[in-house]
XYZ file of C-alpha atoms in Angstrom:
335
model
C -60.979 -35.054 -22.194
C -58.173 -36.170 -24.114
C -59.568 -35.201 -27.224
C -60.385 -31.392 -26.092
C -56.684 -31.471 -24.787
C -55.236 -32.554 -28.428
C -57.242 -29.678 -30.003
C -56.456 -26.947 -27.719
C -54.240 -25.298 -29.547
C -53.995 -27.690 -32.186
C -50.455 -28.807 -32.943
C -49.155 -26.681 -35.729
C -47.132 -29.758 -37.406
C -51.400 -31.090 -38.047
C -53.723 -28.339 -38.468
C -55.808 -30.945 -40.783
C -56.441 -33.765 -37.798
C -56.470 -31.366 -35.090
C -59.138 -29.353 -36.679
C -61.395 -32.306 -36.971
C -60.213 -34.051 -33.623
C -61.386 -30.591 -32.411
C -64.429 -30.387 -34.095
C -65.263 -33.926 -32.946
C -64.624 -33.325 -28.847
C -66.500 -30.043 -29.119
C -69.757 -31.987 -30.590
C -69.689 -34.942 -27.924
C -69.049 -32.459 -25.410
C -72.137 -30.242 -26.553
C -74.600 -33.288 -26.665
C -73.361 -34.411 -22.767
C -73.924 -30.579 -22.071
C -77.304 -30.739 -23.696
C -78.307 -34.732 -21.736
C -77.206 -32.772 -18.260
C -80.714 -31.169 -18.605
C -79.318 -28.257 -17.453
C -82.359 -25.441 -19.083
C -84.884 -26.421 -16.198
C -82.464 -24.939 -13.600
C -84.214 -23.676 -11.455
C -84.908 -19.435 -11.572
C -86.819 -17.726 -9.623
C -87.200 -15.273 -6.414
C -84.645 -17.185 -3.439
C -87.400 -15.522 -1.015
C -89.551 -18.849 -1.689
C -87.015 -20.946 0.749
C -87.742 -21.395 4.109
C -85.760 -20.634 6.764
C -85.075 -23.111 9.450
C -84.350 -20.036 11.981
C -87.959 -18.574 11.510
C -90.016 -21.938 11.604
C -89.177 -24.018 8.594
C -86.993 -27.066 8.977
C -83.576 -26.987 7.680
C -84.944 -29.213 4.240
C -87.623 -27.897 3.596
C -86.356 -25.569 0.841
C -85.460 -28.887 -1.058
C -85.368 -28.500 -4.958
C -85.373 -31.203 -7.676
C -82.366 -29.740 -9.710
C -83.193 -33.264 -12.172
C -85.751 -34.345 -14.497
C -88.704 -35.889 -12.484
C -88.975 -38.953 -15.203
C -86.503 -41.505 -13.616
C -84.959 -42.907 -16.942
C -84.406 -38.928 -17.649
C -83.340 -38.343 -14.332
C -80.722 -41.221 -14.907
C -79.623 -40.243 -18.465
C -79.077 -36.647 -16.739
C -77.468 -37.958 -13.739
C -74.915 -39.898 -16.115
C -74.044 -36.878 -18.503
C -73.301 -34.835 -15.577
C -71.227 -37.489 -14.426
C -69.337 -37.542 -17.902
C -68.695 -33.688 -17.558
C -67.314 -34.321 -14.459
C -65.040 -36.045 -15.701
C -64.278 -33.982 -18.642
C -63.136 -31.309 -15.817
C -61.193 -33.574 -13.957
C -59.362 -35.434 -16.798
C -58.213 -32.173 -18.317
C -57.236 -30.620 -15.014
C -55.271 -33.440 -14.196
C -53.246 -33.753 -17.289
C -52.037 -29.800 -16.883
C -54.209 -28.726 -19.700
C -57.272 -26.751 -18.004
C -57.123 -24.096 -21.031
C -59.226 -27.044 -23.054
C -62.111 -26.370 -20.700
C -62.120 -22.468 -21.462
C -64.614 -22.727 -24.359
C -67.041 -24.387 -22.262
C -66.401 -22.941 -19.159
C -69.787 -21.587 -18.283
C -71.257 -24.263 -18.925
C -69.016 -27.033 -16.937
C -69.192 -24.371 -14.285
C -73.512 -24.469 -14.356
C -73.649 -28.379 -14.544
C -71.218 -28.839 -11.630
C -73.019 -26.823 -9.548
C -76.547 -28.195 -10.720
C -74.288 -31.532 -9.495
C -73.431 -30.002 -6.447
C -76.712 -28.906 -5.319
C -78.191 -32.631 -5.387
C -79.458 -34.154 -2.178
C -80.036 -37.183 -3.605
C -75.965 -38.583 -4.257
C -73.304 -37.451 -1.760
C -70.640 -38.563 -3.776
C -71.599 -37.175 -6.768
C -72.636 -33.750 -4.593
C -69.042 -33.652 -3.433
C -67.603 -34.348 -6.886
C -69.508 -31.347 -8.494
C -68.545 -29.346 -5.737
C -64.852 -30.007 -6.559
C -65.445 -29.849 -10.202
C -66.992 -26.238 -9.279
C -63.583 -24.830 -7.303
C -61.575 -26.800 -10.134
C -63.362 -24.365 -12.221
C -62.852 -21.032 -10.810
C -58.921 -21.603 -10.611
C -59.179 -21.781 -14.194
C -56.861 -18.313 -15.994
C -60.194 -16.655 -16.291
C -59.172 -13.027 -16.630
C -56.891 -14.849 -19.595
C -59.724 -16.033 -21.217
C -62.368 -12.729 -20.367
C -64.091 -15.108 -18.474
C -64.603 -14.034 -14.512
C -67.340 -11.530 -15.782
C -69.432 -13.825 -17.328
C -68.540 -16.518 -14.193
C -69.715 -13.958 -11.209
C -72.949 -13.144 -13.688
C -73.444 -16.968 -14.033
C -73.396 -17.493 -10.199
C -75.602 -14.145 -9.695
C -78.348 -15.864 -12.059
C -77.753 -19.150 -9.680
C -78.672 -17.257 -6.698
C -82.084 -16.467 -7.377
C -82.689 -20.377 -7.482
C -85.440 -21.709 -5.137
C -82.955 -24.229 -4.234
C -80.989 -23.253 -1.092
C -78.865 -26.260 -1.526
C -77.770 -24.751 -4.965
C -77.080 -20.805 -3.539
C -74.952 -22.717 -0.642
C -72.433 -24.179 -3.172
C -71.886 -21.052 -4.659
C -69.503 -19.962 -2.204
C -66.616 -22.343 -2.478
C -65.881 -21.197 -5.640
C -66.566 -17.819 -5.039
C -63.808 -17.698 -2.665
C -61.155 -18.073 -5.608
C -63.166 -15.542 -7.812
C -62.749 -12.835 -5.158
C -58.988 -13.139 -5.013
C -58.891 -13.437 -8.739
C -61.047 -10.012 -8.875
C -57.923 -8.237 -6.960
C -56.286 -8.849 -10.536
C -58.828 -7.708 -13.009
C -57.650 -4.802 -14.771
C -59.662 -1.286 -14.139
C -60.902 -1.355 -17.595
C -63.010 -4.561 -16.857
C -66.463 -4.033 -17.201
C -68.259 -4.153 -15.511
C -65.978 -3.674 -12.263
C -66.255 -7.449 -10.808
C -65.709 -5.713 -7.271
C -68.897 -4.424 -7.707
C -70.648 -7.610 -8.962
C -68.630 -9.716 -5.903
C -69.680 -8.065 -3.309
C -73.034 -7.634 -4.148
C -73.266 -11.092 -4.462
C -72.408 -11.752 -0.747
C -74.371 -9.334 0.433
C -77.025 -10.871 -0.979
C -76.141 -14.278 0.176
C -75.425 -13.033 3.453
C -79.120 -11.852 3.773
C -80.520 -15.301 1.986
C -83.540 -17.128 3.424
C -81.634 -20.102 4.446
C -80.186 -20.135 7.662
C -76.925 -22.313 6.752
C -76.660 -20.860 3.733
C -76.132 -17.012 5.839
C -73.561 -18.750 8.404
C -71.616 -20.383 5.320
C -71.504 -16.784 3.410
C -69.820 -14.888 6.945
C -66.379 -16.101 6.717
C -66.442 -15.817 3.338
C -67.337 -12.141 3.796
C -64.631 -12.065 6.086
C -62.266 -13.089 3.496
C -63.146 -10.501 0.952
C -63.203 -7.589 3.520
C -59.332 -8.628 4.462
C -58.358 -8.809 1.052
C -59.634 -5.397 -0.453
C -59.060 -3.250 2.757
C -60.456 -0.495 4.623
C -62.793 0.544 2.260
C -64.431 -2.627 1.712
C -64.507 -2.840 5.906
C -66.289 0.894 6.212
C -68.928 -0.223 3.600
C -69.514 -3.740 5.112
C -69.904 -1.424 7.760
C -72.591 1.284 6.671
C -74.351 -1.697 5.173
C -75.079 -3.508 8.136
C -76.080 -0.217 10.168
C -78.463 0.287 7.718
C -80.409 -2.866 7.845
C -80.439 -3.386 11.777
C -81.803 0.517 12.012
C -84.561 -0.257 9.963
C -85.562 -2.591 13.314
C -86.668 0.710 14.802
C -88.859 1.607 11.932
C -91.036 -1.243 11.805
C -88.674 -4.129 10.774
C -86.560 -5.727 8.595
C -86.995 -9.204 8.367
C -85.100 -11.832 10.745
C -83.418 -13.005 8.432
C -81.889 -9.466 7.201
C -81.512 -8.650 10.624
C -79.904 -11.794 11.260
C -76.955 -10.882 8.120
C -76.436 -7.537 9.144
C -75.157 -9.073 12.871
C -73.225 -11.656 10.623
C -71.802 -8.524 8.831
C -70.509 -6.826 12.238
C -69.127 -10.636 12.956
C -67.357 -10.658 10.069
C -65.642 -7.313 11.214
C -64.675 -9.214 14.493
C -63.032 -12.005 12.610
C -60.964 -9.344 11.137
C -58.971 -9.271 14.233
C -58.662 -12.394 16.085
C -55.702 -11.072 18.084
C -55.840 -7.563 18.268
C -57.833 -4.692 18.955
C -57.699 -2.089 16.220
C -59.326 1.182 16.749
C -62.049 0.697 14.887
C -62.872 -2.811 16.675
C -64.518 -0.932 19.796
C -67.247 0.716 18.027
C -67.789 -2.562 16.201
C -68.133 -4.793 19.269
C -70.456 -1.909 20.546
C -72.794 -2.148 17.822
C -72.955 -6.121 17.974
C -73.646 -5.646 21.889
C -76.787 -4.153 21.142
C -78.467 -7.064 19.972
C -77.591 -9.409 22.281
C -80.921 -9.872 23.405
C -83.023 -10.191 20.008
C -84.803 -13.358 19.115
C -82.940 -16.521 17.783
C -80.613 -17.028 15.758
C -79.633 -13.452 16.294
C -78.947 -13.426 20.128
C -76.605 -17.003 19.695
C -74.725 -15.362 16.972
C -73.847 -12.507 19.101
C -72.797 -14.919 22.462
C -70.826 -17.030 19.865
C -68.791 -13.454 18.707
C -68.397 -12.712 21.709
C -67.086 -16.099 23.099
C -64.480 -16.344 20.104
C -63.409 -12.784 20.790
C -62.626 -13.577 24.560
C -60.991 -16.692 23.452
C -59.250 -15.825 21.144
C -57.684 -12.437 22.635
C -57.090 -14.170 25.631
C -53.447 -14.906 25.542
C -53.059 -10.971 25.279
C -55.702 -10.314 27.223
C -53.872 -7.844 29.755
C -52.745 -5.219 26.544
C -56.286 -5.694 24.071
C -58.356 -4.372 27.620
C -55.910 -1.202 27.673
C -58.147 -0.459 24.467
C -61.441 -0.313 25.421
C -63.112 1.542 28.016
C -65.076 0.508 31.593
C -68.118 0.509 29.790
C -66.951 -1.257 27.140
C -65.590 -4.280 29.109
C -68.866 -4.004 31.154
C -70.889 -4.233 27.670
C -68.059 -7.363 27.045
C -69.059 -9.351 29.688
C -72.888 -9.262 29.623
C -72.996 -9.889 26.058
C -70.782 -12.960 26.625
C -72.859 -13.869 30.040
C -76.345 -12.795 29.668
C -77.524 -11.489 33.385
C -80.115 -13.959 34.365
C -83.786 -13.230 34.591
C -83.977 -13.645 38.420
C -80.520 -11.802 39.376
Protein backbone atom coordinates (compact mmCIF):
# COMPACT_ATOMS: atom_id res chain seq x y z
CA UNK A 1 0.00 0.00 0.00
CA UNK A 2 2.67 2.30 0.60
CA UNK A 3 4.31 1.62 -2.46
CA UNK A 4 1.04 2.24 -4.78
CA UNK A 5 0.72 5.52 -2.65
CA UNK A 6 4.49 6.72 -3.59
CA UNK A 7 3.69 6.08 -7.30
CA UNK A 8 0.42 7.68 -7.59
CA UNK A 9 1.30 10.49 -9.11
CA UNK A 10 4.83 10.00 -8.92
CA UNK A 11 6.71 12.89 -7.36
CA UNK A 12 7.90 15.11 -10.12
CA UNK A 13 11.39 15.93 -8.24
CA UNK A 14 11.92 11.54 -9.15
CA UNK A 15 10.22 10.48 -12.18
CA UNK A 16 13.21 7.74 -12.44
CA UNK A 17 12.39 5.85 -8.83
CA UNK A 18 8.84 6.54 -8.91
CA UNK A 19 8.44 4.97 -12.24
CA UNK A 20 10.00 1.78 -11.09
CA UNK A 21 8.58 1.95 -7.40
CA UNK A 22 5.39 2.10 -9.54
CA UNK A 23 6.06 -0.50 -11.76
CA UNK A 24 7.08 -2.70 -8.82
CA UNK A 25 3.60 -2.20 -6.54
CA UNK A 26 1.56 -2.65 -9.70
CA UNK A 27 3.28 -6.28 -10.33
CA UNK A 28 2.92 -7.55 -6.58
CA UNK A 29 -0.41 -6.20 -6.60
CA UNK A 30 -1.36 -8.11 -9.95
CA UNK A 31 0.08 -11.54 -8.69
CA UNK A 32 -2.13 -11.12 -5.09
CA UNK A 33 -5.02 -10.23 -7.60
CA UNK A 34 -4.24 -13.28 -9.65
CA UNK A 35 -3.63 -15.87 -5.95
CA UNK A 36 -7.33 -14.37 -4.86
CA UNK A 37 -8.62 -16.97 -7.43
CA UNK A 38 -10.99 -14.66 -8.32
CA UNK A 39 -11.89 -16.26 -12.38
CA UNK A 40 -14.05 -19.18 -10.80
CA UNK A 41 -16.54 -16.58 -9.44
CA UNK A 42 -19.29 -17.87 -9.65
CA UNK A 43 -21.80 -16.89 -12.99
CA UNK A 44 -24.69 -18.14 -13.69
CA UNK A 45 -28.73 -17.80 -13.62
CA UNK A 46 -29.51 -16.40 -9.57
CA UNK A 47 -32.89 -18.49 -10.24
CA UNK A 48 -30.79 -21.69 -9.01
CA UNK A 49 -31.03 -20.33 -5.15
CA UNK A 50 -33.56 -21.43 -3.04
CA UNK A 51 -35.75 -19.52 -1.29
CA UNK A 52 -36.30 -20.03 2.35
CA UNK A 53 -39.97 -18.38 1.94
CA UNK A 54 -41.10 -21.11 -0.64
CA UNK A 55 -39.57 -24.30 1.11
CA UNK A 56 -35.82 -24.09 1.06
CA UNK A 57 -33.95 -23.27 4.23
CA UNK A 58 -32.36 -20.00 4.57
CA UNK A 59 -28.58 -21.85 3.59
CA UNK A 60 -29.32 -23.76 1.34
CA UNK A 61 -28.28 -21.50 -1.56
CA UNK A 62 -24.68 -21.80 -0.04
CA UNK A 63 -21.80 -21.27 -2.65
CA UNK A 64 -18.07 -22.10 -2.37
CA UNK A 65 -16.79 -18.62 -3.61
CA UNK A 66 -12.92 -20.54 -2.88
CA UNK A 67 -10.91 -23.13 -4.40
CA UNK A 68 -12.12 -26.59 -3.10
CA UNK A 69 -8.22 -27.81 -2.65
CA UNK A 70 -7.54 -26.62 0.99
CA UNK A 71 -3.81 -25.48 0.51
CA UNK A 72 -5.49 -23.40 -2.57
CA UNK A 73 -8.26 -22.45 -0.61
CA UNK A 74 -5.66 -21.09 2.01
CA UNK A 75 -3.22 -19.44 -0.48
CA UNK A 76 -6.60 -17.69 -1.81
CA UNK A 77 -7.91 -16.94 1.51
CA UNK A 78 -4.45 -15.15 2.33
CA UNK A 79 -4.17 -13.01 -0.97
CA UNK A 80 -7.55 -11.77 -0.40
CA UNK A 81 -6.54 -10.96 2.92
CA UNK A 82 -3.42 -8.97 1.49
CA UNK A 83 -5.84 -6.94 -0.83
CA UNK A 84 -7.67 -6.14 1.98
CA UNK A 85 -5.27 -4.61 3.25
CA UNK A 86 -4.02 -2.90 0.25
CA UNK A 87 -7.62 -1.04 0.45
CA UNK A 88 -7.42 -0.25 3.87
CA UNK A 89 -3.75 0.94 4.11
CA UNK A 90 -4.26 3.35 1.25
CA UNK A 91 -7.61 4.60 2.49
CA UNK A 92 -6.25 5.27 5.68
CA UNK A 93 -3.26 7.25 4.73
CA UNK A 94 -5.69 9.84 2.57
CA UNK A 95 -4.47 8.46 -0.67
CA UNK A 96 -7.52 6.27 -2.11
CA UNK A 97 -6.65 7.65 -5.79
CA UNK A 98 -3.70 4.74 -5.64
CA UNK A 99 -6.47 2.16 -5.69
CA UNK A 100 -8.16 3.70 -8.95
CA UNK A 101 -6.16 1.52 -11.39
CA UNK A 102 -7.27 -1.51 -9.76
CA UNK A 103 -10.46 -0.60 -8.69
CA UNK A 104 -12.55 -3.27 -10.30
CA UNK A 105 -10.73 -5.60 -9.28
CA UNK A 106 -10.28 -4.74 -5.32
CA UNK A 107 -13.97 -4.09 -5.67
CA UNK A 108 -14.63 -8.10 -7.14
CA UNK A 109 -12.21 -9.70 -4.51
CA UNK A 110 -13.81 -7.86 -1.57
CA UNK A 111 -16.96 -8.91 -2.37
CA UNK A 112 -15.86 -12.59 -3.32
CA UNK A 113 -14.47 -11.88 0.59
CA UNK A 114 -17.62 -10.73 1.65
CA UNK A 115 -19.74 -13.42 0.42
CA UNK A 116 -17.77 -16.20 2.52
CA UNK A 117 -19.64 -18.19 5.12
CA UNK A 118 -16.84 -19.77 6.22
CA UNK A 119 -14.78 -16.51 8.24
CA UNK A 120 -16.94 -13.81 9.87
CA UNK A 121 -14.22 -11.63 10.36
CA UNK A 122 -12.84 -11.76 7.22
CA UNK A 123 -16.75 -11.57 5.73
CA UNK A 124 -17.09 -8.31 7.61
CA UNK A 125 -13.69 -6.99 6.50
CA UNK A 126 -14.52 -7.48 2.72
CA UNK A 127 -17.70 -6.04 3.30
CA UNK A 128 -16.01 -2.82 4.55
CA UNK A 129 -13.32 -3.03 2.02
CA UNK A 130 -16.44 -3.15 -0.54
CA UNK A 131 -18.23 0.38 0.84
CA UNK A 132 -14.48 1.69 1.22
CA UNK A 133 -14.57 1.13 -2.41
CA UNK A 134 -17.55 2.77 -3.75
CA UNK A 135 -16.67 6.15 -1.86
CA UNK A 136 -13.78 6.12 -4.00
CA UNK A 137 -13.98 9.71 -6.78
CA UNK A 138 -15.31 7.30 -9.29
CA UNK A 139 -16.98 9.65 -11.74
CA UNK A 140 -13.17 11.28 -11.45
CA UNK A 141 -11.69 8.34 -12.57
CA UNK A 142 -14.77 7.10 -15.33
CA UNK A 143 -15.18 4.46 -13.08
CA UNK A 144 -19.03 4.10 -11.61
CA UNK A 145 -19.98 2.63 -15.12
CA UNK A 146 -17.79 -0.05 -15.14
CA UNK A 147 -18.53 -0.50 -11.01
CA UNK A 148 -22.60 -0.83 -11.43
CA UNK A 149 -21.69 -3.31 -14.64
CA UNK A 150 -19.27 -5.20 -12.28
CA UNK A 151 -21.98 -5.64 -9.56
CA UNK A 152 -24.73 -6.44 -12.41
CA UNK A 153 -22.34 -9.44 -13.57
CA UNK A 154 -22.19 -10.33 -9.57
CA UNK A 155 -25.82 -10.68 -9.43
CA UNK A 156 -26.36 -13.47 -11.59
CA UNK A 157 -24.09 -15.51 -9.06
CA UNK A 158 -25.65 -18.73 -7.64
CA UNK A 159 -24.45 -17.47 -4.43
CA UNK A 160 -27.16 -15.53 -2.54
CA UNK A 161 -24.67 -14.68 0.08
CA UNK A 162 -22.64 -12.84 -2.71
CA UNK A 163 -25.96 -10.80 -4.42
CA UNK A 164 -26.75 -9.79 -0.56
CA UNK A 165 -23.45 -7.84 -0.18
CA UNK A 166 -24.01 -6.03 -3.13
CA UNK A 167 -26.16 -3.60 -1.59
CA UNK A 168 -24.04 -1.83 0.94
CA UNK A 169 -22.08 -0.48 -1.54
CA UNK A 170 -24.65 0.13 -3.83
CA UNK A 171 -26.11 2.54 -1.52
CA UNK A 172 -23.09 5.06 -2.12
CA UNK A 173 -23.19 4.34 -5.97
CA UNK A 174 -26.80 5.56 -6.14
CA UNK A 175 -26.07 8.90 -4.54
CA UNK A 176 -22.93 9.16 -6.56
CA UNK A 177 -25.21 8.49 -9.83
CA UNK A 178 -27.21 11.90 -8.86
CA UNK A 179 -23.74 13.44 -10.02
CA UNK A 180 -22.90 11.72 -13.22
CA UNK A 181 -23.00 14.05 -15.96
CA UNK A 182 -25.92 13.49 -18.79
CA UNK A 183 -23.37 12.58 -21.27
CA UNK A 184 -22.45 9.36 -19.26
CA UNK A 185 -23.10 6.41 -21.04
CA UNK A 186 -24.68 4.58 -20.55
CA UNK A 187 -27.13 6.62 -18.13
CA UNK A 188 -26.11 4.81 -14.64
CA UNK A 189 -29.83 5.71 -13.54
CA UNK A 190 -30.81 3.30 -15.83
CA UNK A 191 -28.26 0.57 -14.92
CA UNK A 192 -29.09 1.39 -10.86
CA UNK A 193 -32.29 0.86 -10.83
CA UNK A 194 -32.48 -2.00 -12.81
CA UNK A 195 -30.24 -3.52 -10.61
CA UNK A 196 -32.64 -3.26 -7.58
CA UNK A 197 -35.34 -4.23 -9.27
CA UNK A 198 -33.80 -7.16 -9.95
CA UNK A 199 -32.56 -7.73 -6.51
CA UNK A 200 -35.75 -6.84 -5.16
CA UNK A 201 -37.35 -9.82 -7.09
CA UNK A 202 -34.17 -12.29 -6.19
CA UNK A 203 -34.77 -15.88 -5.05
CA UNK A 204 -33.50 -15.34 -1.65
CA UNK A 205 -35.76 -14.26 0.83
CA UNK A 206 -33.19 -12.02 2.96
CA UNK A 207 -31.60 -10.99 0.18
CA UNK A 208 -35.43 -9.19 -1.11
CA UNK A 209 -35.98 -7.68 2.58
CA UNK A 210 -32.24 -6.28 2.55
CA UNK A 211 -32.82 -4.66 -1.14
CA UNK A 212 -36.42 -2.65 0.23
CA UNK A 213 -34.92 0.07 2.15
CA UNK A 214 -32.43 0.38 -0.13
CA UNK A 215 -35.10 0.92 -2.79
CA UNK A 216 -36.48 3.27 -0.51
CA UNK A 217 -33.41 5.25 -0.54
CA UNK A 218 -33.07 5.62 -4.24
CA UNK A 219 -36.82 6.49 -4.78
CA UNK A 220 -36.26 9.59 -2.12
CA UNK A 221 -33.29 10.67 -3.73
CA UNK A 222 -34.33 10.91 -7.52
CA UNK A 223 -38.02 12.02 -6.91
CA UNK A 224 -41.36 11.64 -8.23
CA UNK A 225 -40.51 10.07 -11.22
CA UNK A 226 -38.51 7.39 -9.85
CA UNK A 227 -41.72 6.92 -7.17
CA UNK A 228 -44.46 6.68 -10.27
CA UNK A 229 -42.21 4.02 -11.98
CA UNK A 230 -41.45 2.02 -8.75
CA UNK A 231 -44.97 2.35 -8.93
CA UNK A 232 -46.18 0.99 -12.46
CA UNK A 233 -43.56 -1.66 -11.84
CA UNK A 234 -44.97 -3.24 -9.00
CA UNK A 235 -48.68 -3.06 -10.46
CA UNK A 236 -47.47 -4.88 -13.14
CA UNK A 237 -46.06 -7.89 -11.48
CA UNK A 238 -48.87 -8.41 -8.73
CA UNK A 239 -51.59 -8.19 -11.85
CA UNK A 240 -50.01 -10.88 -13.50
CA UNK A 241 -51.47 -12.94 -10.14
CA UNK A 242 -54.77 -12.81 -11.98
CA UNK A 243 -53.42 -14.27 -15.12
CA UNK A 244 -52.04 -17.36 -13.91
CA UNK A 245 -49.11 -16.20 -11.66
CA UNK A 246 -46.07 -14.70 -11.11
CA UNK A 247 -43.93 -16.41 -8.91
CA UNK A 248 -43.94 -15.85 -4.93
CA UNK A 249 -41.12 -14.57 -4.92
CA UNK A 250 -41.95 -11.72 -7.67
CA UNK A 251 -45.07 -11.32 -6.04
CA UNK A 252 -43.44 -11.09 -2.85
CA UNK A 253 -40.97 -7.78 -4.39
CA UNK A 254 -43.65 -6.11 -5.98
CA UNK A 255 -45.47 -5.80 -2.17
CA UNK A 256 -41.83 -4.83 -1.02
CA UNK A 257 -42.00 -2.19 -3.86
CA UNK A 258 -45.46 -0.61 -2.55
CA UNK A 259 -43.55 -0.84 1.08
CA UNK A 260 -40.94 1.00 -0.04
CA UNK A 261 -43.50 3.77 -1.14
CA UNK A 262 -44.80 3.68 2.54
CA UNK A 263 -41.39 4.27 3.96
CA UNK A 264 -41.41 7.31 1.88
CA UNK A 265 -43.55 8.94 4.40
CA UNK A 266 -43.13 7.89 7.86
CA UNK A 267 -44.96 10.97 9.16
CA UNK A 268 -47.18 12.17 6.71
CA UNK A 269 -49.76 11.37 4.39
CA UNK A 270 -49.10 12.70 0.91
CA UNK A 271 -51.73 12.41 -1.67
CA UNK A 272 -50.45 9.85 -3.40
CA UNK A 273 -49.96 7.62 -0.09
CA UNK A 274 -53.82 6.59 -0.10
CA UNK A 275 -53.87 4.84 -3.30
CA UNK A 276 -50.60 3.22 -2.25
CA UNK A 277 -51.78 1.82 1.09
CA UNK A 278 -54.90 0.69 -1.00
CA UNK A 279 -53.02 -1.35 -3.30
CA UNK A 280 -50.84 -3.03 -0.42
CA UNK A 281 -54.34 -3.78 1.38
CA UNK A 282 -55.18 -6.05 -1.23
CA UNK A 283 -52.85 -8.62 -0.44
CA UNK A 284 -53.14 -8.88 2.94
CA UNK A 285 -54.35 -12.21 2.81
CA UNK A 286 -51.85 -14.01 0.24
CA UNK A 287 -49.61 -16.79 1.35
CA UNK A 288 -46.37 -16.18 3.44
CA UNK A 289 -44.06 -14.08 3.38
CA UNK A 290 -46.40 -11.85 1.49
CA UNK A 291 -49.33 -11.50 4.04
CA UNK A 292 -46.47 -10.67 7.14
CA UNK A 293 -44.95 -8.11 4.97
CA UNK A 294 -48.15 -6.37 4.52
CA UNK A 295 -49.20 -6.58 8.65
CA UNK A 296 -45.56 -5.37 9.27
CA UNK A 297 -46.38 -2.05 6.71
CA UNK A 298 -49.12 -1.63 8.14
CA UNK A 299 -48.00 -1.82 11.86
CA UNK A 300 -45.03 0.72 11.12
CA UNK A 301 -47.46 3.01 9.36
CA UNK A 302 -49.84 3.14 12.49
CA UNK A 303 -46.85 3.55 14.61
CA UNK A 304 -45.22 5.65 13.19
CA UNK A 305 -48.11 8.28 12.21
CA UNK A 306 -49.35 7.94 15.48
CA UNK A 307 -48.21 11.02 17.21
CA UNK A 308 -50.23 12.90 14.37
CA UNK A 309 -52.63 10.57 14.17
CA UNK A 310 -55.75 13.00 14.57
CA UNK A 311 -54.55 15.29 11.14
CA UNK A 312 -52.94 12.03 8.75
CA UNK A 313 -56.89 10.36 9.24
CA UNK A 314 -58.36 13.82 7.86
CA UNK A 315 -56.66 12.28 4.60
CA UNK A 316 -58.08 9.23 3.94
CA UNK A 317 -61.52 8.21 3.61
CA UNK A 318 -64.09 5.73 5.84
CA UNK A 319 -63.21 3.07 3.69
CA UNK A 320 -59.87 3.67 3.75
CA UNK A 321 -59.41 3.62 7.58
CA UNK A 322 -61.77 0.55 7.49
CA UNK A 323 -59.24 -1.14 4.84
CA UNK A 324 -56.41 0.32 7.67
CA UNK A 325 -57.51 -1.56 10.36
CA UNK A 326 -58.20 -5.05 8.93
CA UNK A 327 -55.03 -5.11 7.17
CA UNK A 328 -53.29 -4.29 10.48
CA UNK A 329 -55.82 -6.81 12.48
CA UNK A 330 -56.78 -9.58 10.28
CA UNK A 331 -60.69 -10.45 11.20
CA UNK A 332 -60.48 -13.85 12.67
CA UNK A 333 -61.74 -16.97 11.01
CA UNK A 334 -64.56 -17.60 13.57
CA UNK A 335 -65.78 -13.78 14.03
Amino acid sequence: ALSMQAASPPPPGQPQPAARIGAAAAGLLRSVLAACRLEGLPRGSADAAPDAASGGNGGGGAVLLEPEDEGERASARAARVVALACVRGCVRHGRPQALLPYGEQLLRASLATAASINDPDLSNAGRACAVLLAQLPLLEAGLLVPFLALLKDLSASPSWHLRGCLLPPLKYLIYLGQFAPPSLQPPPQEAIQALLLQLLVDPQLEVREAAMPVVAGYVRLYGPHARRRLLAWADNILKKRKNGGAPLAQRHGGVLGLAALVALAPYDVPSWLPEVLERLARHAQQPQPIKAAVSRVFADFKRTHQDNWAASRKRLTPEQLEMLADAEQPPHWYA
